[in-house]
XYZ file of C-alpha atoms in Angstrom:
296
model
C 13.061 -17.611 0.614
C 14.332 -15.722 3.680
C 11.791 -14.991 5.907
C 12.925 -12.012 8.461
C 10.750 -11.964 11.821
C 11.271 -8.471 13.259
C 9.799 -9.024 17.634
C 9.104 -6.155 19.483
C 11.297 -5.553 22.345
C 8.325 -4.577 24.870
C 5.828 -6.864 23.619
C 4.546 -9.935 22.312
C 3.832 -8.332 18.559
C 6.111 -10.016 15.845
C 5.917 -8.989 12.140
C 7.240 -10.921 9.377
C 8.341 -9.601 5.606
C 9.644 -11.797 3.023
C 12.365 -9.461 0.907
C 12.461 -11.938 -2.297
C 8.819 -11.755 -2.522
C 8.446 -8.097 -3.629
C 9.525 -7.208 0.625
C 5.671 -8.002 1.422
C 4.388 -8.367 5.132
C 2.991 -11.352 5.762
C 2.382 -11.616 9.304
C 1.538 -9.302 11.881
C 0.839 -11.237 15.236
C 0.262 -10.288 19.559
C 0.544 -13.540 21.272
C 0.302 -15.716 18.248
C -2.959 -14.323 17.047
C -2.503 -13.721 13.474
C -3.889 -10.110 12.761
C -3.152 -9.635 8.627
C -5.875 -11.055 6.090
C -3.378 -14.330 4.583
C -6.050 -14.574 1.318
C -4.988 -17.082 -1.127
C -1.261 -16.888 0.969
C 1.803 -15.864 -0.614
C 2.048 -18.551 -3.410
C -0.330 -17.180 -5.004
C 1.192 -13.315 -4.381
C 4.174 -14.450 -6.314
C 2.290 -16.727 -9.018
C -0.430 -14.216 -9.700
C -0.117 -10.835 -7.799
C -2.960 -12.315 -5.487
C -2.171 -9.971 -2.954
C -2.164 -10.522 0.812
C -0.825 -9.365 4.033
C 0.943 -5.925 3.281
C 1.550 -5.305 0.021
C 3.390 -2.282 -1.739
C 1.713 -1.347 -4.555
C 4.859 0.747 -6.530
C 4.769 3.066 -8.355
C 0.919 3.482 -8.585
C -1.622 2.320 -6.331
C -4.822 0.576 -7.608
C -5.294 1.145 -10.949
C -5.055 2.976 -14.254
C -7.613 4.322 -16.515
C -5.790 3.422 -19.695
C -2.272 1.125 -20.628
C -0.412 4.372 -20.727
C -0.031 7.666 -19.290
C 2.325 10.708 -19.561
C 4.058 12.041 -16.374
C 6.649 15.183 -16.568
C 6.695 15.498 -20.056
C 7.294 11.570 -20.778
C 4.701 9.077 -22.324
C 4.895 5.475 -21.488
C 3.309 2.727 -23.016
C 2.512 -0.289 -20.909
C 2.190 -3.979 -22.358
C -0.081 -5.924 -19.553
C 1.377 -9.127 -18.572
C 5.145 -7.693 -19.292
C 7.672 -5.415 -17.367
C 5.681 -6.412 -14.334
C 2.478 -4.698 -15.482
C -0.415 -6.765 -14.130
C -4.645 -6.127 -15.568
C -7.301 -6.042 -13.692
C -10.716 -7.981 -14.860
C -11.256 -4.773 -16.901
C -7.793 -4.688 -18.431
C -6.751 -1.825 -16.500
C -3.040 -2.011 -14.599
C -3.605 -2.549 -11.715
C -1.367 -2.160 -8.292
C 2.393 -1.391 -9.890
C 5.138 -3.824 -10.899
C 7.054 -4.230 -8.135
C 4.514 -7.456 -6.840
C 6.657 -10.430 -5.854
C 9.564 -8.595 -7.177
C 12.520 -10.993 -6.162
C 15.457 -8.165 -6.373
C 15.214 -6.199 -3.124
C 18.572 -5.801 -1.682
C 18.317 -5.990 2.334
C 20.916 -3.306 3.757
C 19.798 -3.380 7.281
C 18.063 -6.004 9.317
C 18.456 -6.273 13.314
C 15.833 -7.553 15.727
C 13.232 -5.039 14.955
C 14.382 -3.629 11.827
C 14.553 -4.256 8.328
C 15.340 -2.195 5.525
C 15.513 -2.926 1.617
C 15.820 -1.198 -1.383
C 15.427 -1.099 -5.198
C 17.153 0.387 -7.948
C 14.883 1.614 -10.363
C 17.336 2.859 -12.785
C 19.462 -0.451 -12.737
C 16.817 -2.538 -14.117
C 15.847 -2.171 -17.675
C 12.096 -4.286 -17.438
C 11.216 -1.682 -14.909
C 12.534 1.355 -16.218
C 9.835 0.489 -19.442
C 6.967 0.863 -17.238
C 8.570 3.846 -14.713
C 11.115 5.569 -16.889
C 11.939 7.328 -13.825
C 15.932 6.922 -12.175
C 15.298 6.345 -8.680
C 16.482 4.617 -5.377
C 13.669 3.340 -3.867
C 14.279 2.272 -0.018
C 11.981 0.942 2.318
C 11.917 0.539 6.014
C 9.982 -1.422 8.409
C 10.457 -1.116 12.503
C 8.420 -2.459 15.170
C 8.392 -0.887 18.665
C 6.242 -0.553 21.328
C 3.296 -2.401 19.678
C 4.135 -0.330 16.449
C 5.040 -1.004 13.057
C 6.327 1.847 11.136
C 6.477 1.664 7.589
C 9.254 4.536 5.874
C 9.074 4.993 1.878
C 12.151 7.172 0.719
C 12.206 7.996 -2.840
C 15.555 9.398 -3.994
C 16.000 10.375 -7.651
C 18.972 9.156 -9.641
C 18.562 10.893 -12.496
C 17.556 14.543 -13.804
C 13.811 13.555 -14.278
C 11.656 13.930 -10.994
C 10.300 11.061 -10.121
C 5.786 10.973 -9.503
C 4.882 9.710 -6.247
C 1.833 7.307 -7.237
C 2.355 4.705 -4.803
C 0.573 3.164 -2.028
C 0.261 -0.203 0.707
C -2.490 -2.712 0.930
C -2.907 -3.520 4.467
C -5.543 -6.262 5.033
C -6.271 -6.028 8.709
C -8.293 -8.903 10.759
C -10.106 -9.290 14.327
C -9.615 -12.949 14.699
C -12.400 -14.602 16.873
C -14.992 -11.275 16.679
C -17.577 -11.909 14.027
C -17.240 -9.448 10.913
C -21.039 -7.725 11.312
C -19.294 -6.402 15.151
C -16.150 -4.794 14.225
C -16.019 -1.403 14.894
C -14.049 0.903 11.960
C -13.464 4.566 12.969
C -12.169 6.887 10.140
C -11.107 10.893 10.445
C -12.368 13.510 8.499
C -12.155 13.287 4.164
C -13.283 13.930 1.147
C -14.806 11.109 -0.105
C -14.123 10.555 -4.382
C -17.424 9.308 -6.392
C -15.660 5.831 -8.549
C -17.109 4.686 -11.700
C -17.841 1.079 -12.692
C -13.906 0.141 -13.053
C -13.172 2.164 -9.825
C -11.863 5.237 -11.271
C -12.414 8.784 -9.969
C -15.072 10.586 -12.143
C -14.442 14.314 -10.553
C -17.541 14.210 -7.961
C -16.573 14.823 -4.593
C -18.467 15.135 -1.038
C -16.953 15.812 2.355
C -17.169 13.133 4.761
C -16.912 14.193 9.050
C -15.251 11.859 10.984
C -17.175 8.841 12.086
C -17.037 5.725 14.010
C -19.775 2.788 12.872
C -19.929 -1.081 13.413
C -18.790 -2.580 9.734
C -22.654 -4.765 9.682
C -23.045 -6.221 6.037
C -21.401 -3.262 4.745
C -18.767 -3.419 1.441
C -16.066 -1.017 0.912
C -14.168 -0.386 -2.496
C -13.897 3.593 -1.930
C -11.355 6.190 -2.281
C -10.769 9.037 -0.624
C -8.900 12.496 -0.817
C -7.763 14.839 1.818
C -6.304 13.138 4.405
C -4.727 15.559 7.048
C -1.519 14.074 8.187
C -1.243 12.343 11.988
C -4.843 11.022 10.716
C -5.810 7.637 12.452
C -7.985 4.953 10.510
C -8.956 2.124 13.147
C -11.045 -1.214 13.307
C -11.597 -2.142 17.163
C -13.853 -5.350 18.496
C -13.573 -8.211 20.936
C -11.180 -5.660 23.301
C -8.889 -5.207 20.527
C -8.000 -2.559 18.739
C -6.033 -1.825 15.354
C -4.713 1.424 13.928
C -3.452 2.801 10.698
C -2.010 6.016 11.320
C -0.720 8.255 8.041
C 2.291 9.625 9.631
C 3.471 11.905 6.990
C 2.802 11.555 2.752
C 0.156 10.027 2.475
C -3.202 12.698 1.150
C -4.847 9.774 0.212
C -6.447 6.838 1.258
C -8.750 3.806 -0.141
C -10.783 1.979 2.569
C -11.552 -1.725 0.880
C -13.922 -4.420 2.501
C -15.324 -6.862 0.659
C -18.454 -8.590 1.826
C -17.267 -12.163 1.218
C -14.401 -11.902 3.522
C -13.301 -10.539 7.095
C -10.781 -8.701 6.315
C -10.452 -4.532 6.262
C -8.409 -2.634 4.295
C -7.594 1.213 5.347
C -5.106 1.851 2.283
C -2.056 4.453 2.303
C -1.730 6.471 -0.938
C 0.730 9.072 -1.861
C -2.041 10.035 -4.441
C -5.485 9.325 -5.596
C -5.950 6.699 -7.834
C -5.123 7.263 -11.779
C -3.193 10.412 -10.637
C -0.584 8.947 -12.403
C -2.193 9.829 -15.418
C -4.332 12.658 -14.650
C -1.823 14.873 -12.417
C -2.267 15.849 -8.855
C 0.422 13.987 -7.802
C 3.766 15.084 -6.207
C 7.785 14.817 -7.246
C 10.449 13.750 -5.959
C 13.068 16.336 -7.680
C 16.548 15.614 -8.375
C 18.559 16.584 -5.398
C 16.149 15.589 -3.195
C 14.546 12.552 -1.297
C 10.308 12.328 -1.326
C 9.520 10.927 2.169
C 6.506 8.697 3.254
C 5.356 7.072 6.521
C 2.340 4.726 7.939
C 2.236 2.773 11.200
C -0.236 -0.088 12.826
C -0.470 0.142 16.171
C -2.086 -3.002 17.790
């Protein structure tokens, strides 16, 4: 597989992604010092949808509440295990179907900047679990201790196309124990989850708050999110920042006890909105634009 390094100009920050594998990050690094969770590595994100690094998750983030939904005025079906549809342990789809997906078609890639897209409506397998005509295009850039993430959604068709979709950053402080990293989040509305981690309607507002991660788990998601807002884990005189640039109302902060690894989670909409609304279009005519950035 091709393997593109993207290095930083001003810096020592390099950033790998890995087009043929579904155009996953797998590295993020300053001096050598790996900063993204590698998990079970990226065998196992193309064998199993074991995901790692930074994942897309396209066209819904996290999961489903049922194996079908109906999204401007069309109802689709979905088979698990086919047309890239992958259950969770409750049988729920879970994180889109675009994991590992080999056919990204790399258009631009310099130094520090990569950019691939996918063609929804050329691909039949895809178009029976999104029957939405779209150019999906996605660009990563890193500058100035920066990676910047860009989504563009551009219909193809005459159907709008629901923006559902989300990233999976696993972040890492290398060398600082887990129970003394520092995670800072702004201001949201924090969404009550059920057993199988869907929304159940119960919401409380959250201020902004900065608290050492302990013994604490995450698997939470959250609405609200004013754009420019900053999500951050800092310890051991480093620092890490998720900023949602523009497109992203939504977030899910994930940090399982069992490993050091946290997760502040870029969503275009709260999970199962692709079945229970909320969400917004891209129209035909138009392009739907997203952006995150980590800042080391």
């Amino acid at each position: 597989m091709h393997i593109v390094t993207l290095r930083d100009p001003s810096s020592a920050v390099q950033a790998q992604f890995v087009p043929d594998a579904g155009m996953i990050g797998v590295s993020l690094t300053d001096s050598g010092v790996e900063l993204l969770g590698q998990r079970r590595g990226l065998d196992a994100y193309i064998t199993d949808a074991k995901t790692m690094g930074i994942p897309i998750l396209y066209p819904w983030a996290n999961r489903l509440g049922a194996n079908s939904y109906t999204a401007e005025g069309v109802t689709v079906i979905l088979t698990p295990g086919s047309n890239g549809v992958r259950p969770d342990p409750n049988g729920l789809p879970i994180h889109g179907v675009l994991a590992a997906y080999p056919r990204w078609r790399v258009t631009v890639e310099s130094a520090n900047e990569l950019t691939a897209e996918v063609d929804f409506g050329a691909d039949r397998d895809l178009l029976e679990s999104f029957p939405f005509p779209h150019l999906l295009a996605l660009t990563v850039r890193l500058s100035a201790k920066t990676l910047t993430v860009r989504t563009v959604v551009t219909p193809t068709g005459d159907r709008a196309v629901p923006l559902c979709f989300g990233f999976h950053p696993y972040l890492r402080l290398p060398g600082v124990p887990r129970n003394q990293w520092v995670i800072e989040t702004p201001p949201l509305r924090h969404l009550r989850l059920d057993e199988q981690g869907l929304p159940i309607g119960e919401t409380a507002r959250q201020g902004s708050c900065a608290e050492p991660l302990g013994d604490k788990a995450f698997d939470d998601g959250y609405d609200e999110v004013a754009e420019g807002a900053v999500f951050a884990v800092s310890g051991g005189g480093r620092r890490i920042e998720v900023h949602f640039e523009q497109g992203y109302p939504a977030a899910q902060i994930f940090a399982p006890p069992t490993e050091d690894v946290v997760c502040f989670e870029p969503m275009a909409a709260p999970t199962d909105a692709l079945r229970r609304g909320g969400y917004r279009a891209a129209r035909p005519g138009d392009s739907a634009v997203a952006q995150f950035a980590i800042r080391v």
